[in-house]
mmCIF file of C-alpha atoms in Angstrom:
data_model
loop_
_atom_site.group_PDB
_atom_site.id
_atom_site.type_symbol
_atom_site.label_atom_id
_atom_site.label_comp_id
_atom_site.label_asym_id
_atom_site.label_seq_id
_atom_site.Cartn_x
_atom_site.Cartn_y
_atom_site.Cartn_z
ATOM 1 C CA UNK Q 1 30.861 80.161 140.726
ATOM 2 C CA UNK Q 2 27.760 78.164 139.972
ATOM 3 C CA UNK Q 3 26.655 77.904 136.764
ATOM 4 C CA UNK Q 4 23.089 77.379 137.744
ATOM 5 C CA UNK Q 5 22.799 80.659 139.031
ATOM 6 C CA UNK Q 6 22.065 83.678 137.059
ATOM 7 C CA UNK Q 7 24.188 87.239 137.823
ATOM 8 C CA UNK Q 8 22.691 90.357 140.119
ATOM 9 C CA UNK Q 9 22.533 92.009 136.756
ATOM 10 C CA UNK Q 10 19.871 89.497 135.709
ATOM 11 C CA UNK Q 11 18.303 90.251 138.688
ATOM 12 C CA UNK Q 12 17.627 93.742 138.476
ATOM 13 C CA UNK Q 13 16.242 93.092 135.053
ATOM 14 C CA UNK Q 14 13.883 90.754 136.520
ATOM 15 C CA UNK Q 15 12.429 92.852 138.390
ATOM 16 C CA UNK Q 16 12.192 95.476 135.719
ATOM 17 C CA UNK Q 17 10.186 92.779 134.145
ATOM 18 C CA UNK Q 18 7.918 92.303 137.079
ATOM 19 C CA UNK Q 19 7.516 96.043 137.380
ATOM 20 C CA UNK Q 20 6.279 96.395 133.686
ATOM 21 C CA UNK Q 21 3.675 93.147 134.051
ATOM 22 C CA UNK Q 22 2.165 94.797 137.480
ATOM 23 C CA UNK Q 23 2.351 98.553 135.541
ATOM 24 C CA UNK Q 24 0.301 96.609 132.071
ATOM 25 C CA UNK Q 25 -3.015 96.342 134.227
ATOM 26 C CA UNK Q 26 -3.098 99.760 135.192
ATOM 27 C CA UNK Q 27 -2.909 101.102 131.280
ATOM 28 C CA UNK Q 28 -4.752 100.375 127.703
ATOM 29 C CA UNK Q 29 -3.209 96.907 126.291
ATOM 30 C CA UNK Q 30 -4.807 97.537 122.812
ATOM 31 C CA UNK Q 31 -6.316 100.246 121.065
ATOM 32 C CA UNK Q 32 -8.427 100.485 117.510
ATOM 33 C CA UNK Q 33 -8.757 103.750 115.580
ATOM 34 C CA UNK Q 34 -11.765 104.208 113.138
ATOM 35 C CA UNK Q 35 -11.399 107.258 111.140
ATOM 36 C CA UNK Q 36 -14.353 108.043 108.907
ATOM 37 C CA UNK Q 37 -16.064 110.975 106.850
ATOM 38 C CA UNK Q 38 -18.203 111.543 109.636
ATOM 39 C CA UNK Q 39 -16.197 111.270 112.378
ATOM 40 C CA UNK Q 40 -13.065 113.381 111.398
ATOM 41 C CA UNK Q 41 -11.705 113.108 114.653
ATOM 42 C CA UNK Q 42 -11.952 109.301 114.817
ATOM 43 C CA UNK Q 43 -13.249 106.796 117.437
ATOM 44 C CA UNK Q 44 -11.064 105.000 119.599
ATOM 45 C CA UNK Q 45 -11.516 101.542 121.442
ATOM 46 C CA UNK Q 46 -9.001 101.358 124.049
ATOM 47 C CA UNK Q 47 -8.305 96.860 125.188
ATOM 48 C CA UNK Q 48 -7.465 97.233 128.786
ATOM 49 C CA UNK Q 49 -6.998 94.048 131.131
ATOM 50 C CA UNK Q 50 -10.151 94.366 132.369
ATOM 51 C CA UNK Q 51 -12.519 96.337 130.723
ATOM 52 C CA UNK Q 52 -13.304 98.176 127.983
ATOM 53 C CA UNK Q 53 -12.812 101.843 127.346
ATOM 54 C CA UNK Q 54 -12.672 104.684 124.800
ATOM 55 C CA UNK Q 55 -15.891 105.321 122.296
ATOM 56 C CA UNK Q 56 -17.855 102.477 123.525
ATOM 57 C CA UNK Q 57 -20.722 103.671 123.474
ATOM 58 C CA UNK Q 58 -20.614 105.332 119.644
ATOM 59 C CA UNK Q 59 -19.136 102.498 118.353
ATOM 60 C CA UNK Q 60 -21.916 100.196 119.686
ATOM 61 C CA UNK Q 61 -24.523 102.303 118.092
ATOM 62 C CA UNK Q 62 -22.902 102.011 114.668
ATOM 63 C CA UNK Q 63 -22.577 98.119 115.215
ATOM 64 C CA UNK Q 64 -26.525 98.236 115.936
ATOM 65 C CA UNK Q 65 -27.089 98.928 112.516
ATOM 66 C CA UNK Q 66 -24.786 96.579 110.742
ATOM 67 C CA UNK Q 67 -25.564 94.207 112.662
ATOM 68 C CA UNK Q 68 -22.675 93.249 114.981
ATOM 69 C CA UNK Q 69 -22.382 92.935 118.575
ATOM 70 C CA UNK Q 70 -22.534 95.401 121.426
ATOM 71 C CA UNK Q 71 -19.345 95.392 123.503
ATOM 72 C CA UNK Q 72 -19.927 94.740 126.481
ATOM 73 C CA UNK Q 73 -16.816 93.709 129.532
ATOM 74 C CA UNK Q 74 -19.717 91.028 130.927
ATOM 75 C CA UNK Q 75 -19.427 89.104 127.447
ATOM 76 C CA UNK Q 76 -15.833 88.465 127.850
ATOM 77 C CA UNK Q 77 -14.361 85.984 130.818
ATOM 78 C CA UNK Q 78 -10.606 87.483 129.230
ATOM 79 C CA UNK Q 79 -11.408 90.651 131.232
ATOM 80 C CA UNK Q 80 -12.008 88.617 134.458
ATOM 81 C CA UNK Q 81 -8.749 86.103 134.994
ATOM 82 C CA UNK Q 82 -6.294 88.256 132.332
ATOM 83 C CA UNK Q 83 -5.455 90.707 135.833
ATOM 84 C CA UNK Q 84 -4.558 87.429 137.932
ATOM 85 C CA UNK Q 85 -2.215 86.358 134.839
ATOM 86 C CA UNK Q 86 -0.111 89.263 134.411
ATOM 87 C CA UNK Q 87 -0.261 89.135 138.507
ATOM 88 C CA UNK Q 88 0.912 85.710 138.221
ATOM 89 C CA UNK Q 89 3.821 86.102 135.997
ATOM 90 C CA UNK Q 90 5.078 89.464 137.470
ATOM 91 C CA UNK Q 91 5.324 87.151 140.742
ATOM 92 C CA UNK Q 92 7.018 84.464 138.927
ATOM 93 C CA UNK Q 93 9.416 86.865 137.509
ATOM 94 C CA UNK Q 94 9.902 88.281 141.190
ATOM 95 C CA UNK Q 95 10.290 84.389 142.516
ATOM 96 C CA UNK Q 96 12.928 83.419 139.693
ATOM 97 C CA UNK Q 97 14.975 86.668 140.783
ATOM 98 C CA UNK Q 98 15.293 85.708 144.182
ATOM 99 C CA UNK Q 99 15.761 81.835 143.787
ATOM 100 C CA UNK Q 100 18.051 83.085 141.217
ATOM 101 C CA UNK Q 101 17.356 79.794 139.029
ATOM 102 C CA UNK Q 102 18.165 79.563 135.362
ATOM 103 C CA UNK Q 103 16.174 76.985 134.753
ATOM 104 C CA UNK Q 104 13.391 79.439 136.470
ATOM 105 C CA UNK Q 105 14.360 82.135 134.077
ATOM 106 C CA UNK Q 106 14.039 79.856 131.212
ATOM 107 C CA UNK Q 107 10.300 78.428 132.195
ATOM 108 C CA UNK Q 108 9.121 82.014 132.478
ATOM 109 C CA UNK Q 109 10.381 82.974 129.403
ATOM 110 C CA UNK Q 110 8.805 80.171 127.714
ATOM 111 C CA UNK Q 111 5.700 80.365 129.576
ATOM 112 C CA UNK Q 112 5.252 83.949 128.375
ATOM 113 C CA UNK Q 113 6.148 83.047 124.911
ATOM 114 C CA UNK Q 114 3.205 80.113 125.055
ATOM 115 C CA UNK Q 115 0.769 83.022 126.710
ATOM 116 C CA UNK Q 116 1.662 85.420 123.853
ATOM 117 C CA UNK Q 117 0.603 82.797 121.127
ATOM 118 C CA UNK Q 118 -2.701 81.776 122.589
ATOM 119 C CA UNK Q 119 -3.273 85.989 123.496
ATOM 120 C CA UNK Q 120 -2.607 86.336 119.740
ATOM 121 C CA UNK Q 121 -4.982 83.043 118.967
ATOM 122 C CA UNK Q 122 -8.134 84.362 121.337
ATOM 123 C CA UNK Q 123 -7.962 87.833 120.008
ATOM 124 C CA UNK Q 124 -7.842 86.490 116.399
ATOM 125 C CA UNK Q 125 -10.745 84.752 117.434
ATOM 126 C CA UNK Q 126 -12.744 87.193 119.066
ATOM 127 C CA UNK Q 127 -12.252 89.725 115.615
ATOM 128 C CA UNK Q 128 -13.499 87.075 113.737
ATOM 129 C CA UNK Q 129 -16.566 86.290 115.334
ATOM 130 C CA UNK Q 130 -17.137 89.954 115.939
ATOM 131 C CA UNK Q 131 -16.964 90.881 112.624
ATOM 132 C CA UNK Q 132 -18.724 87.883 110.954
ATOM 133 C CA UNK Q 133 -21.824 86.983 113.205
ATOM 134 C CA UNK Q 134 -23.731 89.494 112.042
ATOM 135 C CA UNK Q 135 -27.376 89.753 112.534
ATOM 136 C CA UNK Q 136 -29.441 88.956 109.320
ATOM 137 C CA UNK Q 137 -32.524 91.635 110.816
ATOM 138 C CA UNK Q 138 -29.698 94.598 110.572
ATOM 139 C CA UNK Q 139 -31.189 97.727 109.061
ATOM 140 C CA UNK Q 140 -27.682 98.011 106.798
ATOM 141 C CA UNK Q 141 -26.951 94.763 104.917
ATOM 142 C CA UNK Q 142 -24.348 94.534 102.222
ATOM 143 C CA UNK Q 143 -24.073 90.955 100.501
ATOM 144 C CA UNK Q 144 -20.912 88.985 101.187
ATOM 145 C CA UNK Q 145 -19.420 92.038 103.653
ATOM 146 C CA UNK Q 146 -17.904 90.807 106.843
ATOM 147 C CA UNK Q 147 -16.338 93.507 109.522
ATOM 148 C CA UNK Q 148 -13.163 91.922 111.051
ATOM 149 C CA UNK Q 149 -10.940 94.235 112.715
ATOM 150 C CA UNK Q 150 -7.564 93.784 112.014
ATOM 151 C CA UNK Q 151 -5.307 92.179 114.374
ATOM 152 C CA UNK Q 152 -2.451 94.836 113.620
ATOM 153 C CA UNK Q 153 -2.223 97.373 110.636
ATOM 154 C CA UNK Q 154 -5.002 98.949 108.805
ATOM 155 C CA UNK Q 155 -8.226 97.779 107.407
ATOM 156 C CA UNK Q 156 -10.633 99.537 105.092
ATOM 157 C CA UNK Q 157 -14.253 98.493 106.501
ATOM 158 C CA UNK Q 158 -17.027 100.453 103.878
ATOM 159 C CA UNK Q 159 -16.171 104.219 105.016
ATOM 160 C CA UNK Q 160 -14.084 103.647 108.351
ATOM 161 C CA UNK Q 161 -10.635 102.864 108.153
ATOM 162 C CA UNK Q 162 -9.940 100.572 111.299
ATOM 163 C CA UNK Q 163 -5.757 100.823 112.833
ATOM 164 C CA UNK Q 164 -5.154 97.724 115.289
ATOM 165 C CA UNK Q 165 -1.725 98.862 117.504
ATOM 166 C CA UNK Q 166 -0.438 97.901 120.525
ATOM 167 C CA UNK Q 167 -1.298 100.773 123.604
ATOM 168 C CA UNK Q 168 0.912 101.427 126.115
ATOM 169 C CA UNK Q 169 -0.013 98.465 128.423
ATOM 170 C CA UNK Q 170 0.848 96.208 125.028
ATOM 171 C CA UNK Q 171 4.196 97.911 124.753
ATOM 172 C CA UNK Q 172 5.048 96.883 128.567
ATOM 173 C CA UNK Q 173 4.050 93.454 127.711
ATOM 174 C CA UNK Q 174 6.403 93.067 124.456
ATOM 175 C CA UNK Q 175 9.080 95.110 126.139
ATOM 176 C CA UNK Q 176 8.882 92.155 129.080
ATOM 177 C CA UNK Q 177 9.200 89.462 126.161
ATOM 178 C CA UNK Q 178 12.110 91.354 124.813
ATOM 179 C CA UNK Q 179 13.878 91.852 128.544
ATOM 180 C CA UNK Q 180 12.751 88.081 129.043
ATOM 181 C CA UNK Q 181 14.478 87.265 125.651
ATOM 182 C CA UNK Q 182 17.985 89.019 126.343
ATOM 183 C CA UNK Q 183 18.343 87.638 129.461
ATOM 184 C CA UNK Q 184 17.841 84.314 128.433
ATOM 185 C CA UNK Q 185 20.538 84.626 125.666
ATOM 186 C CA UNK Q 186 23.003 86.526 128.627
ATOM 187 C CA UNK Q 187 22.823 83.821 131.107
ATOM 188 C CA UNK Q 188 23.086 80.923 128.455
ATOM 189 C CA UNK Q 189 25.980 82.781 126.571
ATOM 190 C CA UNK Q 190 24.311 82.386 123.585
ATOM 191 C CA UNK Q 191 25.063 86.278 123.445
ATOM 192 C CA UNK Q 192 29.066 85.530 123.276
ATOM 193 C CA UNK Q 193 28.350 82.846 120.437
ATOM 194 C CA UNK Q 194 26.615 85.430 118.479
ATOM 195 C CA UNK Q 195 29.226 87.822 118.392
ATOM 196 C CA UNK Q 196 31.537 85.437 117.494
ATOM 197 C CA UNK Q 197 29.754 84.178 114.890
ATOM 198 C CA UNK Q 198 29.713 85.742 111.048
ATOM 199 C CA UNK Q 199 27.461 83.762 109.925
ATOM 200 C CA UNK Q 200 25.069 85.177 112.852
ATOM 201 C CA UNK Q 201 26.146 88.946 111.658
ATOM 202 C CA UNK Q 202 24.821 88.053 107.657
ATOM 203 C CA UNK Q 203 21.552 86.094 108.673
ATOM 204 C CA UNK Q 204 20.739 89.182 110.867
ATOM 205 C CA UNK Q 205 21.745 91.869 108.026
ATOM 206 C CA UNK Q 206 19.852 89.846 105.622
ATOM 207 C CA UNK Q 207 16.534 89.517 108.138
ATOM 208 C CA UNK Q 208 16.936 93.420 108.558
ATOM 209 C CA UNK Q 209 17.143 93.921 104.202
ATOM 210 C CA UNK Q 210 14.063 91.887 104.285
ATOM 211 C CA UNK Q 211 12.161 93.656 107.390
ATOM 212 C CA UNK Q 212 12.844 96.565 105.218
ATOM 213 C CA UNK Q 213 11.314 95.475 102.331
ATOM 214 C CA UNK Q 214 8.631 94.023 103.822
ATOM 215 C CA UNK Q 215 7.486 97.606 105.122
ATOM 216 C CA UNK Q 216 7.650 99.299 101.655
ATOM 217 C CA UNK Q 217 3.911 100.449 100.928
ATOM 218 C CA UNK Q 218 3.147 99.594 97.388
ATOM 219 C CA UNK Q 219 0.054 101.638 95.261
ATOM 220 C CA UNK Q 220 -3.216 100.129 94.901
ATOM 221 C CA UNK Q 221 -4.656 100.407 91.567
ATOM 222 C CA UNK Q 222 -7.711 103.358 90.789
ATOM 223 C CA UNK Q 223 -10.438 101.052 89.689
ATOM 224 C CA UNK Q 224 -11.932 103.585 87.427
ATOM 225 C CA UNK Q 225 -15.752 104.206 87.664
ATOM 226 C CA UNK Q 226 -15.936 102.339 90.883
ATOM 227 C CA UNK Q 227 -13.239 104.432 93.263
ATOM 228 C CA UNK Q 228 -14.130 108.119 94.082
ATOM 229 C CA UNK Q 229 -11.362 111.150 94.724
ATOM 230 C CA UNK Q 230 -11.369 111.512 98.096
ATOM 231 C CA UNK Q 231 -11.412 115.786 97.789
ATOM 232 C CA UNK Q 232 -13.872 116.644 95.191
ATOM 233 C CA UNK Q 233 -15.822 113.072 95.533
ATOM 234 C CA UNK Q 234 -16.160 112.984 91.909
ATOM 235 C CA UNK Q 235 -16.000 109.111 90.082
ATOM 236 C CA UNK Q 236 -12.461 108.602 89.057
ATOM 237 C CA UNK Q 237 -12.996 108.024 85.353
ATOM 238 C CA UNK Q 238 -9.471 108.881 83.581
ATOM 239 C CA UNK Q 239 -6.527 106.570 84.204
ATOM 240 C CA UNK Q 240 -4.136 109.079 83.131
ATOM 241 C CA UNK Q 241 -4.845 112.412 85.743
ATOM 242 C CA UNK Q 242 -5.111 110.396 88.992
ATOM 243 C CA UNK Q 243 -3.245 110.403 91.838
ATOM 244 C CA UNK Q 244 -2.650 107.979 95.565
ATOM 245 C CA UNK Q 245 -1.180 108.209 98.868
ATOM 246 C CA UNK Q 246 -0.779 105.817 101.372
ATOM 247 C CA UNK Q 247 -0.414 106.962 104.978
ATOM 248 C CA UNK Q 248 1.827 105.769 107.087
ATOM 249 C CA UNK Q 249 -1.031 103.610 108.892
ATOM 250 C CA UNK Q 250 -1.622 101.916 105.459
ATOM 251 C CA UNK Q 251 -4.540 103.855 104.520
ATOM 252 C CA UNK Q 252 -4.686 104.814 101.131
ATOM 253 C CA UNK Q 253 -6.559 107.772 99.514
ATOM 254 C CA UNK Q 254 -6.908 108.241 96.132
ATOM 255 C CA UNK Q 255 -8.024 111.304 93.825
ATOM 256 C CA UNK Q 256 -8.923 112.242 89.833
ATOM 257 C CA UNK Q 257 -6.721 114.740 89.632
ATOM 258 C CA UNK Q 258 -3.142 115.883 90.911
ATOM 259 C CA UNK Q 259 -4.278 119.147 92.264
ATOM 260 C CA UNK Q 260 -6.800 116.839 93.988
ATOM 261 C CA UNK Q 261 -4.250 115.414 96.204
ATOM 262 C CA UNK Q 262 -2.232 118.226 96.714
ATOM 263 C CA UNK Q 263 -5.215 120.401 98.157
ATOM 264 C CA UNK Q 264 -6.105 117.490 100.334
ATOM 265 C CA UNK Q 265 -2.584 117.150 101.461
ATOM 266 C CA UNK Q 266 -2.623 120.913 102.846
ATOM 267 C CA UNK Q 267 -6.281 120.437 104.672
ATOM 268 C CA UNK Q 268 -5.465 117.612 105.908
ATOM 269 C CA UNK Q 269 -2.222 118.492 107.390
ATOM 270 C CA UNK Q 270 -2.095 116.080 110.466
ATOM 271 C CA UNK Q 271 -2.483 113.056 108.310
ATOM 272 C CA UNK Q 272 1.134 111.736 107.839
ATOM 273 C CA UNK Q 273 1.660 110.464 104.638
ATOM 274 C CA UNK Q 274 4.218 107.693 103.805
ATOM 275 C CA UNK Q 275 4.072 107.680 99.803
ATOM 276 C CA UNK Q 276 2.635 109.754 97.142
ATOM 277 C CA UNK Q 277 1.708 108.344 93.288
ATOM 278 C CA UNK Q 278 0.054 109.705 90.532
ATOM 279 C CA UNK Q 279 -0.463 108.435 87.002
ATOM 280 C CA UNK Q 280 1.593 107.942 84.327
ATOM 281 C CA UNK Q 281 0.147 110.316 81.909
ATOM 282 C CA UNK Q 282 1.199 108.474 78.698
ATOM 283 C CA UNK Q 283 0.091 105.065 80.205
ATOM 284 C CA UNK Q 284 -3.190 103.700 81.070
ATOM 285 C CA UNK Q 285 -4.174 103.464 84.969
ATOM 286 C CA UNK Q 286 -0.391 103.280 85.910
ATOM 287 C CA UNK Q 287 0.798 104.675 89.069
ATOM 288 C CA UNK Q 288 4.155 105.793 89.525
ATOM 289 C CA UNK Q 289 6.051 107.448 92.265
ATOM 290 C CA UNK Q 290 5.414 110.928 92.585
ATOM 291 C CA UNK Q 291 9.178 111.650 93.610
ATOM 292 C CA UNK Q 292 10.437 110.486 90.512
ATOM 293 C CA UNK Q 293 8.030 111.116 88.339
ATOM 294 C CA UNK Q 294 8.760 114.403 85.335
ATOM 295 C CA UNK Q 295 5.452 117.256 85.267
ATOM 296 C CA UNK Q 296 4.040 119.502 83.360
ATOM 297 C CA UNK Q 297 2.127 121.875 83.836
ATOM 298 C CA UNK Q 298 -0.591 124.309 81.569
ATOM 299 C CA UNK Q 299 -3.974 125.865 80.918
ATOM 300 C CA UNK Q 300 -4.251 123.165 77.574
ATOM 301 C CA UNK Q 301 -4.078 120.494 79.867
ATOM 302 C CA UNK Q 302 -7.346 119.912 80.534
ATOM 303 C CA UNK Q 303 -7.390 117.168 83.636
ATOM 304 C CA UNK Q 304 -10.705 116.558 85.148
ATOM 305 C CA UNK Q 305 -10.709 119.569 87.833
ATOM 306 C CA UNK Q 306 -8.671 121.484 85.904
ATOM 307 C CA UNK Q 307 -5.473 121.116 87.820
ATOM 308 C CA UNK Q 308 -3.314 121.831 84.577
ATOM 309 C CA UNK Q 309 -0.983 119.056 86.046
ATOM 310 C CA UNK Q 310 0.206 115.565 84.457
ATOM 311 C CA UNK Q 311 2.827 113.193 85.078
ATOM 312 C CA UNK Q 312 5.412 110.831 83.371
ATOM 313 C CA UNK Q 313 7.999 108.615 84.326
ATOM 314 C CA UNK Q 314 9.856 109.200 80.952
ATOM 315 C CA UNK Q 315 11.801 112.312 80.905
ATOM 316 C CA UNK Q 316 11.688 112.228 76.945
ATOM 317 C CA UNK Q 317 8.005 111.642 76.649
ATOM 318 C CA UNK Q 318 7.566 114.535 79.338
ATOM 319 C CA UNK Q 319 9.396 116.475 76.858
ATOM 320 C CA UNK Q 320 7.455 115.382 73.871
ATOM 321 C CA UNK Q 321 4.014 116.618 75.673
ATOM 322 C CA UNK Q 322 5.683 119.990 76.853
ATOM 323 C CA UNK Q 323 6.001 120.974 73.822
ATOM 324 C CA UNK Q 324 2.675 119.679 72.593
ATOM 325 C CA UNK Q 325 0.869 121.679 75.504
ATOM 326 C CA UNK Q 326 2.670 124.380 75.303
ATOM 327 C CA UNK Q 327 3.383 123.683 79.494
ATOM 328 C CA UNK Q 328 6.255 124.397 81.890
ATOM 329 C CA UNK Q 329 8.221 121.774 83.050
ATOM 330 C CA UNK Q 330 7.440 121.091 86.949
ATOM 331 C CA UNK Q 331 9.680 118.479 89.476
ATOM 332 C CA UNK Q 332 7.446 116.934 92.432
ATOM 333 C CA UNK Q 333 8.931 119.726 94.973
ATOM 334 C CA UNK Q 334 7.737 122.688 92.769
ATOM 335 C CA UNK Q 335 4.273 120.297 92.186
ATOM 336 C CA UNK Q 336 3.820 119.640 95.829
ATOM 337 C CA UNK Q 337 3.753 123.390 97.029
ATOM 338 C CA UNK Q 338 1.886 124.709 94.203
#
């Protein structure tokens, strides 16, 4: 058997690969979500290959007065050759199948690695100049306040929260990578070394441990006078009553008062939360887990909208206070259906 060659299997995936490339064009590669006050159904600006879609034309009237750019496809020559590129490499992935070349594979996988990184580079690019040359006649000006999208996650921009993902034309192109990726490690057995190796099995259990802790959301702290509870609007002003979640996009909304959250939680039941906090009643502006934090509850405690709710992560001190308020002793399961 020649070595050079790569297997039928190989092939087939190959022209999975060239299927998904062709299939990317038709499809969003990129998407933004803006969620504001105003706007509690969001705006959406959908990245295709060649054009631009979604609220284009909302979005570009907010920009007007802040003083950024209109979107426009004409301003962009990436919406003009990106079609021939992902034509180009689904018909090099359909070439390398049927000359059945490693060294083909190999080149296309490295040639698509190469394109990722400068993709990545341009769009970095193209969010920072969008969201820093801003126009010094805008009729909304704040000092020092630049608007750069993020290039994946979530961003707070004044009152919109901006959420940078990958749309399904995106997906197509990293599952191609991935396909790309495998076959590359099949047809140069690298795949057989792995398994064979241990010391493979503890550098990939140790990258997944760190993966892991890399997407644990952490609180970010109330800065009192300044932030504002996102249910009653009122000034946070007491370190010792508040309360945080973070969504699972990485927004994070943040309240004066337990009860705050908790009423926002149930009318605003399609926002998926990832972690809840609230403040450490007996500390100063310290937020603690929610799920393993000890409550009381009672009519003496007199939090800012009256919730009758506070929080400790001392089991003793919650004790102490129970008895001091005269309040019933509450876990976060009993606290989070009240």
């Amino acid at each position: 058997m020649n070595n050079s060659k790569i297997t039928i299997l190989s092939k087939v995936m190959l022209l999975v690969v060239m299927v998904l490339l062709l299939s990317s064009i038709f499809v969003p590669m990129w998407r933004i979500e803006l969620s504001a006050p105003q706007y509690p159904e969001g705006l959406v600006l959908k990245l295709h290959a060649n054009k631009i879609a979604g609220d284009v034309d909302i979005i570009n009237g907010l920009n007007h007065y802040i003083g950024m750019k209109t979107l426009h496809k004409e301003d962009f020559i990436e919406f003009t050759i990106l079609p021939y590129i992902f034509g180009l490499f689904a018909l090099s992935a359909l070439v390398v199948a049927l000359i059945a070349k490693k060294k083909g594979l190999y080149a296309l996988f490295i040639s698509l690695i190469v394109f990722g990184v400068l993709a990545a580079v341009d769009f970095y690019r193209w969010n920072y100049e969008y969201g820093h040359n801003l126009d010094p006649n805008a009729a909304i000006r704040v000092p020092g306040m630049s608007y750069q999208p993020p290039m994946l996650g979530y961003k707070q921009l004044l009152n919109f929260g901006a959420y940078s993902i990958p749309d399904i034309g995106g997906w197509m192109l990293i599952a191609s990578g991935v396909l790309l990726f495998i076959l590359v490690l099949k047809e140069s057995n690298m795949l057989k070394r792995f398994s064979k190796s241990k010391v493979t099995a503890v550098l990939l259990f140790a990258f997944s441990l760190s993966f892991l802790s890399c997407a644990k959301t952490e609180p970010t702290p109330i800065k009192l006078n300044i932030d504002s509870c996102d249910f009653c609007k009122m000034s946070i002003a007491d370190g010792k009553y508040g309360a945080e979640v973070i969504t699972v996009k990485g927004r994070t909304y943040k309240f004066d008062d337990i009860m705050c959250m908790i009423k926002y939680g149930k009318e605003n039941s399609d926002t998926k939360v990832a972690s809840y906090f609230v403040n450490d009643y007996n500390q100063n502006n310290v937020l603690i887990a929610a799920e393993s934090a000890h409550f009381i509850s009672g009519t003496d405690i007199l939090s800012p909208m009256r919730g009758g709710v506070i929080a400790f992560s001392d089991a003793t001190v919650a004790k102490e206070f129970q008895l001091k308020f005269e309040a019933e002793p509450m876990n976060w399961d009993t606290v989070f259906t009240k």
